[in-house]
mmCIF file with all atom_site columns, C-alpha atoms in Angstrom:
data_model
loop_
_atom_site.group_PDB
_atom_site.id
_atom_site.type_symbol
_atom_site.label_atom_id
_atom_site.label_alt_id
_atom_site.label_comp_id
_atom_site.label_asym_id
_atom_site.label_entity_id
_atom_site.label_seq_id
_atom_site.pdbx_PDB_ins_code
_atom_site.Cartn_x
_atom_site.Cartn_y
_atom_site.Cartn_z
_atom_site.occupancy
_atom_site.B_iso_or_equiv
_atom_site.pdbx_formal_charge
_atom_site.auth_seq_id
_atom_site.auth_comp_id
_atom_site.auth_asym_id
_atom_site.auth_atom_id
_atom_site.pdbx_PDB_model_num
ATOM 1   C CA . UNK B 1 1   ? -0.598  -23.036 17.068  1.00 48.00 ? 85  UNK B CA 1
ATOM 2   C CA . UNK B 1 2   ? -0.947  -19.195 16.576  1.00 51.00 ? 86  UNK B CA 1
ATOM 3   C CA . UNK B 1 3   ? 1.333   -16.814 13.526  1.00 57.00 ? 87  UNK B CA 1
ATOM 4   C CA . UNK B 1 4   ? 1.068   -14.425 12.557  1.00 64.00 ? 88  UNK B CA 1
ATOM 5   C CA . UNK B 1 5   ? 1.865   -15.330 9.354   1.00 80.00 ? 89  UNK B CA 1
ATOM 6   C CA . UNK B 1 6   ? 2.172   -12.268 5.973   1.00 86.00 ? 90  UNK B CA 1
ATOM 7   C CA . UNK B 1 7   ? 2.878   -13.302 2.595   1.00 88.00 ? 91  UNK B CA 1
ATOM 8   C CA . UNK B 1 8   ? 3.527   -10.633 0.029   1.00 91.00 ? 92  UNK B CA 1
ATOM 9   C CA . UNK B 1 9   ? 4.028   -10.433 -3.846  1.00 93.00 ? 93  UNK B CA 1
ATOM 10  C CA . UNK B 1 10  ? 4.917   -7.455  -6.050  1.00 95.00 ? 94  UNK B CA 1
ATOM 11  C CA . UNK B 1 11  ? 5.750   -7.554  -9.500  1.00 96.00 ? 95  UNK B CA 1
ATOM 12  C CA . UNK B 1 12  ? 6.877   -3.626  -11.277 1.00 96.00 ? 96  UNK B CA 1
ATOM 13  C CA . UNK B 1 13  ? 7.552   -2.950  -14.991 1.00 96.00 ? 97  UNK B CA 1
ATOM 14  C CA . UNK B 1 14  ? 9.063   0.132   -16.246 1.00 96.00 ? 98  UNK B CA 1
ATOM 15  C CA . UNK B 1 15  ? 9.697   1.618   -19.609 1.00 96.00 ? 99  UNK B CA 1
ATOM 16  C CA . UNK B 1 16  ? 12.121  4.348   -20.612 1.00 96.00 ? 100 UNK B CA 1
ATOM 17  C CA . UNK B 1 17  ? 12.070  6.040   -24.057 1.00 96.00 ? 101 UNK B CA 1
ATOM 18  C CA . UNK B 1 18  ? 13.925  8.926   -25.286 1.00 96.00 ? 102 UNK B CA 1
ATOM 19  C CA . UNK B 1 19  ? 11.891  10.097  -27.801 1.00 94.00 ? 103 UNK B CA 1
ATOM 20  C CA . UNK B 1 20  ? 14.514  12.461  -29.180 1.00 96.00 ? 104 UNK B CA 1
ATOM 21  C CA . UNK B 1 21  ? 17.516  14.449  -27.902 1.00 95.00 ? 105 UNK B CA 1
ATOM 22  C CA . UNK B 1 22  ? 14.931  17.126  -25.676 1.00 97.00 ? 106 UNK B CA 1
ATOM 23  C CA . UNK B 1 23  ? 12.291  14.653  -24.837 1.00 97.00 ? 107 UNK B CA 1
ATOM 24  C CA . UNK B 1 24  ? 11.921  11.365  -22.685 1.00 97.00 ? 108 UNK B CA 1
ATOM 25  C CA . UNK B 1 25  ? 8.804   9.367   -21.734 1.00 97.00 ? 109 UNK B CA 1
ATOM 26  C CA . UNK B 1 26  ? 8.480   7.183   -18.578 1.00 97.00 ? 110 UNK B CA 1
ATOM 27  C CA . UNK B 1 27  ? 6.435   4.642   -17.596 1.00 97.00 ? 111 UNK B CA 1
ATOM 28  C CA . UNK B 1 28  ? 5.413   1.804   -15.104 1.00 96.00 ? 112 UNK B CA 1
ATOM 29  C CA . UNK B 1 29  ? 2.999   -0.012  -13.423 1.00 97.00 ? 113 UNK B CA 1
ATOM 30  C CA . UNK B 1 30  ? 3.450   -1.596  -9.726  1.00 97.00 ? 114 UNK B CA 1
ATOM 31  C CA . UNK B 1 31  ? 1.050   -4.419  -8.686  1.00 97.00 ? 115 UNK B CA 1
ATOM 32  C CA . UNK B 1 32  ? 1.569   -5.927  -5.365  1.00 96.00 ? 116 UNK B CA 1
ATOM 33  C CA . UNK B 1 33  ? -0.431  -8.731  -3.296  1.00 95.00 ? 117 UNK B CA 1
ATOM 34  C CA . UNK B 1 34  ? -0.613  -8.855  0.775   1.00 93.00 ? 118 UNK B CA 1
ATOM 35  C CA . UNK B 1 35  ? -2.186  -12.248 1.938   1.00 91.00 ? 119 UNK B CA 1
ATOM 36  C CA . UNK B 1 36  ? -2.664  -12.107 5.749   1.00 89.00 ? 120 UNK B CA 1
ATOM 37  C CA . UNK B 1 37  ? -4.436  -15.577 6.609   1.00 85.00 ? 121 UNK B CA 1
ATOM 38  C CA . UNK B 1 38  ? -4.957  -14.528 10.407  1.00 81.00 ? 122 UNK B CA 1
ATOM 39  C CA . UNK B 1 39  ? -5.163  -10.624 10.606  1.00 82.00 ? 123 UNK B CA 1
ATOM 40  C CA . UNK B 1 40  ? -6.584  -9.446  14.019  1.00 77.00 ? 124 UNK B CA 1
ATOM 41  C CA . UNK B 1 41  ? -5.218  -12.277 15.713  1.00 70.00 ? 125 UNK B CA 1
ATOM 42  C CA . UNK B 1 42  ? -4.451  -12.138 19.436  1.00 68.00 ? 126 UNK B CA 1
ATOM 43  C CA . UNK B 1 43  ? -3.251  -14.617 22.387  1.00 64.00 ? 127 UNK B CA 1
ATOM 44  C CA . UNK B 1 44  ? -6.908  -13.627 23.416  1.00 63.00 ? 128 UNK B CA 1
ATOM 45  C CA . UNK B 1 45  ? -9.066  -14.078 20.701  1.00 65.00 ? 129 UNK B CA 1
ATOM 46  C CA . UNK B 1 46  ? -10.781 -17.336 19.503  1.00 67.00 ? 130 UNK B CA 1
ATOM 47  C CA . UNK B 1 47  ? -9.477  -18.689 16.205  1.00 67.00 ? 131 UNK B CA 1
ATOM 48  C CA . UNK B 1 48  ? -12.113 -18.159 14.175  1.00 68.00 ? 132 UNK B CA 1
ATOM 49  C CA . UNK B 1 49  ? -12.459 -14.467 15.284  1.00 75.00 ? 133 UNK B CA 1
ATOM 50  C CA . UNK B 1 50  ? -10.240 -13.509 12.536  1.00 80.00 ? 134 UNK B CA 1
ATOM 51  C CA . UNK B 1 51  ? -10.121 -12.234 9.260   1.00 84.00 ? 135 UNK B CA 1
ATOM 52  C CA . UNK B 1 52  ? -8.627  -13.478 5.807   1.00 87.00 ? 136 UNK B CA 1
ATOM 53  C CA . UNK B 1 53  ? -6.818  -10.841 3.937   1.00 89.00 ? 137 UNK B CA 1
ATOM 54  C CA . UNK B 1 54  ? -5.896  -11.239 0.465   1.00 91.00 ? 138 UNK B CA 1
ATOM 55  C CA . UNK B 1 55  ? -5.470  -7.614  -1.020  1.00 93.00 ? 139 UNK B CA 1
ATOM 56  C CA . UNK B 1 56  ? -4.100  -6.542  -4.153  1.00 95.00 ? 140 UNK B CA 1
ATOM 57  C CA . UNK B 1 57  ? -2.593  -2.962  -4.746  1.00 96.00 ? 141 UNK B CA 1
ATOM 58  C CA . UNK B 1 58  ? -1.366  -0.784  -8.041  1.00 96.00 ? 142 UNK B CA 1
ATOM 59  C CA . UNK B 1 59  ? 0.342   2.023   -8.994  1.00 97.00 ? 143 UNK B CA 1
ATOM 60  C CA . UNK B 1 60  ? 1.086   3.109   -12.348 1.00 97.00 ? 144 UNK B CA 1
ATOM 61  C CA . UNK B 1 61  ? 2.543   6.454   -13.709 1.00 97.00 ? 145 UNK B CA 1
ATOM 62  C CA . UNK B 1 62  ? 3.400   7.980   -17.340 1.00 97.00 ? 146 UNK B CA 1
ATOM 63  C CA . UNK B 1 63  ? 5.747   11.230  -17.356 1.00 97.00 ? 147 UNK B CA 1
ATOM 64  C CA . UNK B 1 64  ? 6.768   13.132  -20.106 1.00 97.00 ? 148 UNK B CA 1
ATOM 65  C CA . UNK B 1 65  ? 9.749   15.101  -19.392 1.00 97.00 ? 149 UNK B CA 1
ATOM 66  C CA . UNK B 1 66  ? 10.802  18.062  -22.148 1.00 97.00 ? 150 UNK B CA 1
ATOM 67  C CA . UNK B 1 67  ? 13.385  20.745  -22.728 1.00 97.00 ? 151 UNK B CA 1
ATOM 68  C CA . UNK B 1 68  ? 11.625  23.376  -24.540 1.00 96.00 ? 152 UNK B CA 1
ATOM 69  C CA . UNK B 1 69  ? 14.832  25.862  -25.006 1.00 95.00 ? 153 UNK B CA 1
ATOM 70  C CA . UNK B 1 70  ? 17.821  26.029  -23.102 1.00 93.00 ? 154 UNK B CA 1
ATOM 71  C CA . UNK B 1 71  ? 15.814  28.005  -20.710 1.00 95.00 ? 155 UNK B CA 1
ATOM 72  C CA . UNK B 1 72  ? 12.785  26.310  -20.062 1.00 96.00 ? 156 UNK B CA 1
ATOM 73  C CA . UNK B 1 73  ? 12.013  22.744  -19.322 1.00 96.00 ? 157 UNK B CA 1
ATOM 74  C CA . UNK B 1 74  ? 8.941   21.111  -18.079 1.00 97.00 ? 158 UNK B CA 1
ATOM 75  C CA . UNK B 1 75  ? 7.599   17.746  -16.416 1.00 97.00 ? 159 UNK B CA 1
ATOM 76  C CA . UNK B 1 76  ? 3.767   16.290  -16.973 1.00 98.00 ? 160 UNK B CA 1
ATOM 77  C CA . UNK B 1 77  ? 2.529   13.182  -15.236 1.00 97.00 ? 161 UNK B CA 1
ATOM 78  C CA . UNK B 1 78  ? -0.329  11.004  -14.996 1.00 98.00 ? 162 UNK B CA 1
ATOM 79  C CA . UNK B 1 79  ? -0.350  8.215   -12.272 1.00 97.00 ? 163 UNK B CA 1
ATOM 80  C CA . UNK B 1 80  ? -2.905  6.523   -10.172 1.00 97.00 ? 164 UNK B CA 1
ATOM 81  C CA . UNK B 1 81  ? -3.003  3.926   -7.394  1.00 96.00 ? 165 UNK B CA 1
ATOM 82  C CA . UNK B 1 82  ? -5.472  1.983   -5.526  1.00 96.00 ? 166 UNK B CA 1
ATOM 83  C CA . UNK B 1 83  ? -6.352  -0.868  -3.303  1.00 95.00 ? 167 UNK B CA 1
ATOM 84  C CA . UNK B 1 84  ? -8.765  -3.483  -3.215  1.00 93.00 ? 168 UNK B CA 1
ATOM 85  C CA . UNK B 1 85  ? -8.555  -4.933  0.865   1.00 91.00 ? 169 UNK B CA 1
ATOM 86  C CA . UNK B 1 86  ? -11.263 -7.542  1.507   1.00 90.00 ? 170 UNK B CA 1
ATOM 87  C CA . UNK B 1 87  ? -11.074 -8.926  5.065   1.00 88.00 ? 171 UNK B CA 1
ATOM 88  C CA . UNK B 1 88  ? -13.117 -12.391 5.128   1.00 87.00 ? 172 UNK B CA 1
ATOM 89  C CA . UNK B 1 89  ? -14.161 -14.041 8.535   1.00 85.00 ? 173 UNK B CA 1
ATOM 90  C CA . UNK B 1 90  ? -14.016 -18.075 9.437   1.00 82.00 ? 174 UNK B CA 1
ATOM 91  C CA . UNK B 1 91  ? -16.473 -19.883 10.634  1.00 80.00 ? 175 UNK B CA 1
ATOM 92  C CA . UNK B 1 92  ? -15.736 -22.164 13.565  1.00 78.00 ? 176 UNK B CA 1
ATOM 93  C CA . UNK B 1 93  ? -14.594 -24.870 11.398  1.00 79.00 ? 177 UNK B CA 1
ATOM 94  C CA . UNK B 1 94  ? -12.176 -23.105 9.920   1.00 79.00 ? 178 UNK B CA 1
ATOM 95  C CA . UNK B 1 95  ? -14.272 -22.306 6.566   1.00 82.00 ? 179 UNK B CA 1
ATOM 96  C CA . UNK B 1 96  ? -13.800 -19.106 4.887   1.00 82.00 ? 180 UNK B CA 1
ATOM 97  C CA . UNK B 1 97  ? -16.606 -16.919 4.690   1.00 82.00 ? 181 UNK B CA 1
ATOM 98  C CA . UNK B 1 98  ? -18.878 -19.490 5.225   1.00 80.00 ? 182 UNK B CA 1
ATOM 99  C CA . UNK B 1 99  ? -20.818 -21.523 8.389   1.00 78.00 ? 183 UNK B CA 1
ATOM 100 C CA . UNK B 1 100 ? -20.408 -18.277 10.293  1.00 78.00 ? 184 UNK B CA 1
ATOM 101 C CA . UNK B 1 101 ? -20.916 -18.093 13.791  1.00 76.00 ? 185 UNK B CA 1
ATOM 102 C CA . UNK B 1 102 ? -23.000 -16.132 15.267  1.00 74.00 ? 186 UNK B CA 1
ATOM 103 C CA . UNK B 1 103 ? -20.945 -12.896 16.916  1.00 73.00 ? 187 UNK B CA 1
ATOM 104 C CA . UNK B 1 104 ? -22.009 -12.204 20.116  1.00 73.00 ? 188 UNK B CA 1
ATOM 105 C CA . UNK B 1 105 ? -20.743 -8.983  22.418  1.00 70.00 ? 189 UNK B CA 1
ATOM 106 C CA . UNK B 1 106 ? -21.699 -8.731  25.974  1.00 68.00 ? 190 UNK B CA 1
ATOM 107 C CA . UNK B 1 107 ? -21.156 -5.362  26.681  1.00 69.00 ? 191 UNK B CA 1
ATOM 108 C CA . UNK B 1 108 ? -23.464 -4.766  29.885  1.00 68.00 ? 192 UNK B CA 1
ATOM 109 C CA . UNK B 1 109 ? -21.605 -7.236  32.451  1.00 67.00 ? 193 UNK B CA 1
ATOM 110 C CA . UNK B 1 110 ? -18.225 -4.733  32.542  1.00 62.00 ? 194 UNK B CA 1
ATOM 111 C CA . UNK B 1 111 ? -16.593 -6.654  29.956  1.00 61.00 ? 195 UNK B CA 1
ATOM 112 C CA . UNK B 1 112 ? -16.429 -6.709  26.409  1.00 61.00 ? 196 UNK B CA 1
ATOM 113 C CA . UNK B 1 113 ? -16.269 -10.352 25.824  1.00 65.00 ? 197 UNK B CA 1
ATOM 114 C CA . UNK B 1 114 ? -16.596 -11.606 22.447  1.00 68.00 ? 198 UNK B CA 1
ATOM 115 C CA . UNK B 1 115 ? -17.178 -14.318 20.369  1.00 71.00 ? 199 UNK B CA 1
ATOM 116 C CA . UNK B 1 116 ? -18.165 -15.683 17.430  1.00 73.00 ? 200 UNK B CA 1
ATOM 117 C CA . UNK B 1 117 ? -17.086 -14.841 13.799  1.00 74.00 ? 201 UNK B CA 1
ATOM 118 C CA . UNK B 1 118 ? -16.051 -11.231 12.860  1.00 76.00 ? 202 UNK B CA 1
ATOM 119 C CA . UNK B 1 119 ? -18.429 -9.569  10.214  1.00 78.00 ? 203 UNK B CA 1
ATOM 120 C CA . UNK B 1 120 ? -16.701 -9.087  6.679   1.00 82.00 ? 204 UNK B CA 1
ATOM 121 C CA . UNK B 1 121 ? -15.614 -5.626  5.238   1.00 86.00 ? 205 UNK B CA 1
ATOM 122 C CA . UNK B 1 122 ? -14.152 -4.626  2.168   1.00 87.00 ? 206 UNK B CA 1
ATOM 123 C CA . UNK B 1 123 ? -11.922 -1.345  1.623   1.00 90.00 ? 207 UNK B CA 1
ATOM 124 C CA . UNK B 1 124 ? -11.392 0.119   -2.003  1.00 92.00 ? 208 UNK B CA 1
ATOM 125 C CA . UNK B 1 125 ? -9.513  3.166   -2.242  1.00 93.00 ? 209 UNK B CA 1
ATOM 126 C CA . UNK B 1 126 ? -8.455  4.728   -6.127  1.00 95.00 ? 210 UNK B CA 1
ATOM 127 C CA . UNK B 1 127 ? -6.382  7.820   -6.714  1.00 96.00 ? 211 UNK B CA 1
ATOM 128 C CA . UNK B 1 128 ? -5.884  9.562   -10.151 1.00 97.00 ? 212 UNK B CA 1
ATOM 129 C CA . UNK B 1 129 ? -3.423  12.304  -10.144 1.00 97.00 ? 213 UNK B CA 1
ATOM 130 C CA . UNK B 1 130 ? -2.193  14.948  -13.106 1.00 97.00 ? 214 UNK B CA 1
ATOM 131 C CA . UNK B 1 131 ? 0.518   17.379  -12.525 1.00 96.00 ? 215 UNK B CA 1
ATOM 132 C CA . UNK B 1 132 ? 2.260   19.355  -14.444 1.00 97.00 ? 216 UNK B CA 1
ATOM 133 C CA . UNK B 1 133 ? 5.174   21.721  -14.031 1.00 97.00 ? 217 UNK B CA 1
ATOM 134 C CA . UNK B 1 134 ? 7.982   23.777  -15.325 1.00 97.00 ? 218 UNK B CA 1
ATOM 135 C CA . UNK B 1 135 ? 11.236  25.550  -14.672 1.00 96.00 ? 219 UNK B CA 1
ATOM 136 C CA . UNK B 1 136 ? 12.115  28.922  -16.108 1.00 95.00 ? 220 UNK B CA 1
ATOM 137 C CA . UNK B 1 137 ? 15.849  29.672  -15.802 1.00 94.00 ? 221 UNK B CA 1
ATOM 138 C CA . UNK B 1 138 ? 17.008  33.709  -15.910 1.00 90.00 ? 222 UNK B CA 1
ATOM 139 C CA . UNK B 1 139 ? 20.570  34.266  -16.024 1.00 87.00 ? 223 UNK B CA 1
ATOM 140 C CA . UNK B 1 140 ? 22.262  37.376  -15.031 1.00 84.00 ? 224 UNK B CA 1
ATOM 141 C CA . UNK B 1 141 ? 18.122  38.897  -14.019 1.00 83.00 ? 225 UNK B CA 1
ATOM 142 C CA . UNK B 1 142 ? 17.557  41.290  -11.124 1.00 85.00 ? 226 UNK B CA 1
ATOM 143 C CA . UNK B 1 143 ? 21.132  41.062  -10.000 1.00 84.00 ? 227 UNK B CA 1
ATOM 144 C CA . UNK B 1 144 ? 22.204  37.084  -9.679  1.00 85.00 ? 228 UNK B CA 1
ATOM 145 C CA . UNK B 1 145 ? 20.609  34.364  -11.376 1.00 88.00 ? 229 UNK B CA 1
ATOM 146 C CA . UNK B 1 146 ? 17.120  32.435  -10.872 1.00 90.00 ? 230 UNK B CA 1
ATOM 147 C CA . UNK B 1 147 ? 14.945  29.617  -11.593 1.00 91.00 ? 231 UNK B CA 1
ATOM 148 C CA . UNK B 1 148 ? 11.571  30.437  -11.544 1.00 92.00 ? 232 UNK B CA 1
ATOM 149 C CA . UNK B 1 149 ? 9.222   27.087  -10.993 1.00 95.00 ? 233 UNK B CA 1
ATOM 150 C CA . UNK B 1 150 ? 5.687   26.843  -11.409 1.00 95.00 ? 234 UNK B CA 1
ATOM 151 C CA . UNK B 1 151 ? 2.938   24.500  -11.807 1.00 97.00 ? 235 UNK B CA 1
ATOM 152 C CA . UNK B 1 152 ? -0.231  22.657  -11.120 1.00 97.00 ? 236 UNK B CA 1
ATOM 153 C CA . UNK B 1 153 ? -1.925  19.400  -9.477  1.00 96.00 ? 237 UNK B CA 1
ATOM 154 C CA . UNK B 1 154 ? -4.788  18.011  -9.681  1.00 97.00 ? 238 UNK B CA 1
ATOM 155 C CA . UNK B 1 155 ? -5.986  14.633  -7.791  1.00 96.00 ? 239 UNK B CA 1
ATOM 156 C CA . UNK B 1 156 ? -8.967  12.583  -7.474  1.00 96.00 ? 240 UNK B CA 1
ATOM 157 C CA . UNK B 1 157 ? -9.480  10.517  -4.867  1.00 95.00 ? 241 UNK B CA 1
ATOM 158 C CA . UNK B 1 158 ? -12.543 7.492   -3.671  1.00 94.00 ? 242 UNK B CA 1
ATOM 159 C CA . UNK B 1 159 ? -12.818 5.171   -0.548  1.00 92.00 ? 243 UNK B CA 1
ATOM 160 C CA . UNK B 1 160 ? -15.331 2.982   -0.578  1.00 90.00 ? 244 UNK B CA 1
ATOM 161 C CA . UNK B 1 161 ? -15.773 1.234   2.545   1.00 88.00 ? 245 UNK B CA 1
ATOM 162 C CA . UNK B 1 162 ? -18.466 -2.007  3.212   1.00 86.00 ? 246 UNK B CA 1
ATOM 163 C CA . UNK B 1 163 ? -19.317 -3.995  6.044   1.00 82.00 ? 247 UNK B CA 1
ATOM 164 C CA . UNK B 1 164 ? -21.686 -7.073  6.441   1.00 77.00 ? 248 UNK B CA 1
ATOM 165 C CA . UNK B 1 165 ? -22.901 -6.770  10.139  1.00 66.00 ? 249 UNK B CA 1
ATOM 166 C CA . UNK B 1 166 ? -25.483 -9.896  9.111   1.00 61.00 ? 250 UNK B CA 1
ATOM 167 C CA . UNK B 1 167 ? -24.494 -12.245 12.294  1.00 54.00 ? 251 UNK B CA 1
ATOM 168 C CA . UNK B 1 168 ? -23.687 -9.529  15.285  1.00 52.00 ? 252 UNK B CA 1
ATOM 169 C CA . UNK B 1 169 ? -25.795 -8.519  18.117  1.00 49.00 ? 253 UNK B CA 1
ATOM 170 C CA . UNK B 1 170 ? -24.878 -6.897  21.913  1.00 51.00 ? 254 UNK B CA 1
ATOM 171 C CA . UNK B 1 171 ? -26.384 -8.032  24.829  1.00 50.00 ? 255 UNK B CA 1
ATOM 172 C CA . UNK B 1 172 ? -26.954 -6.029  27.493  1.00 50.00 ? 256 UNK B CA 1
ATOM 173 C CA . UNK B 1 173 ? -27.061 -7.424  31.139  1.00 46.00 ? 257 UNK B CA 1
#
């Protein structure tokens, strides 16, 4: 019996306000779920050398938009996203991220061959963003008429990456 079975789950809100006849405000937030019970699997690879992936994600934004005069408008935003991707190993039984099995490589006969339980990692990546622009408009300027945009962005960004490499060895032949 071998799936590749994904399940996934989102869930979004978003707000809209018009503050007042030149100014709205936006908002949302975005959170999402990706359970993958046998990520990595293969026709080729024992059962239990596979991970368990049950990752959440996010995003959220809030944006200001604004006409300043009939000339001039501008946008500002805030918004960040992330992850948080665990991958957890099986033992040989079938228990999660526990009873592990000693992974074993042989890399010295001209193989690879493999077994045992894979090691456990973790990925957590975050994002923070700000940007904020704005159009000009010039009628009848320098012979036709423009829109003059400008602006600026800033982001932030982290990936954190861990691995447990407890139970692995390669043996050389």
């Amino acid at each position: 019996d071998f799936g590749q079975l994904t399940s996934l789950q989102n869930g979004t809100y978003k707000l809209s306000y018009q503050l007042n006849a030149n100014n709205r405000f936006n908002h949302y937030i975005q959170y999402g779920r990706k359970l993958m019970p046998e990520r990595g699997g293969t026709s080729t690879r024992y059962r239990w050398t596979i991970f368990n992936q049950d990752s959440g994600s996010y995003a959220a934004n809030a944006e200001w938009n604004s006409i300043v005069t009939p000339a001039f408008i501008f946008r500002a935003a805030v918004s960040t996203f992330g992850y948080n991707w665990p991958n957890l190993p099986y033992g040989p039984n079938g228990e999660l991220n526990k009873n592990l099995d000693h992974r074993i490589t042989d890399i010295g006969s001209g193989t690879t061959f493999t077994k045992g339980s894979e090691s456990a990692d973790r990925q957590d990546r975050r994002r923070w963003q700000f940007n904020w622009d704005g159009t000009w408009f010039r009628d009848n300027w320098l012979g036709g008429d423009h829109s003059i945009k400008f602006g600026v962005l800033s982001e932030r960004e982290s990936n954190e990456f861990t691995r447990s490499e407890e139970h692995t060895s390669e043996l050389q032949s």
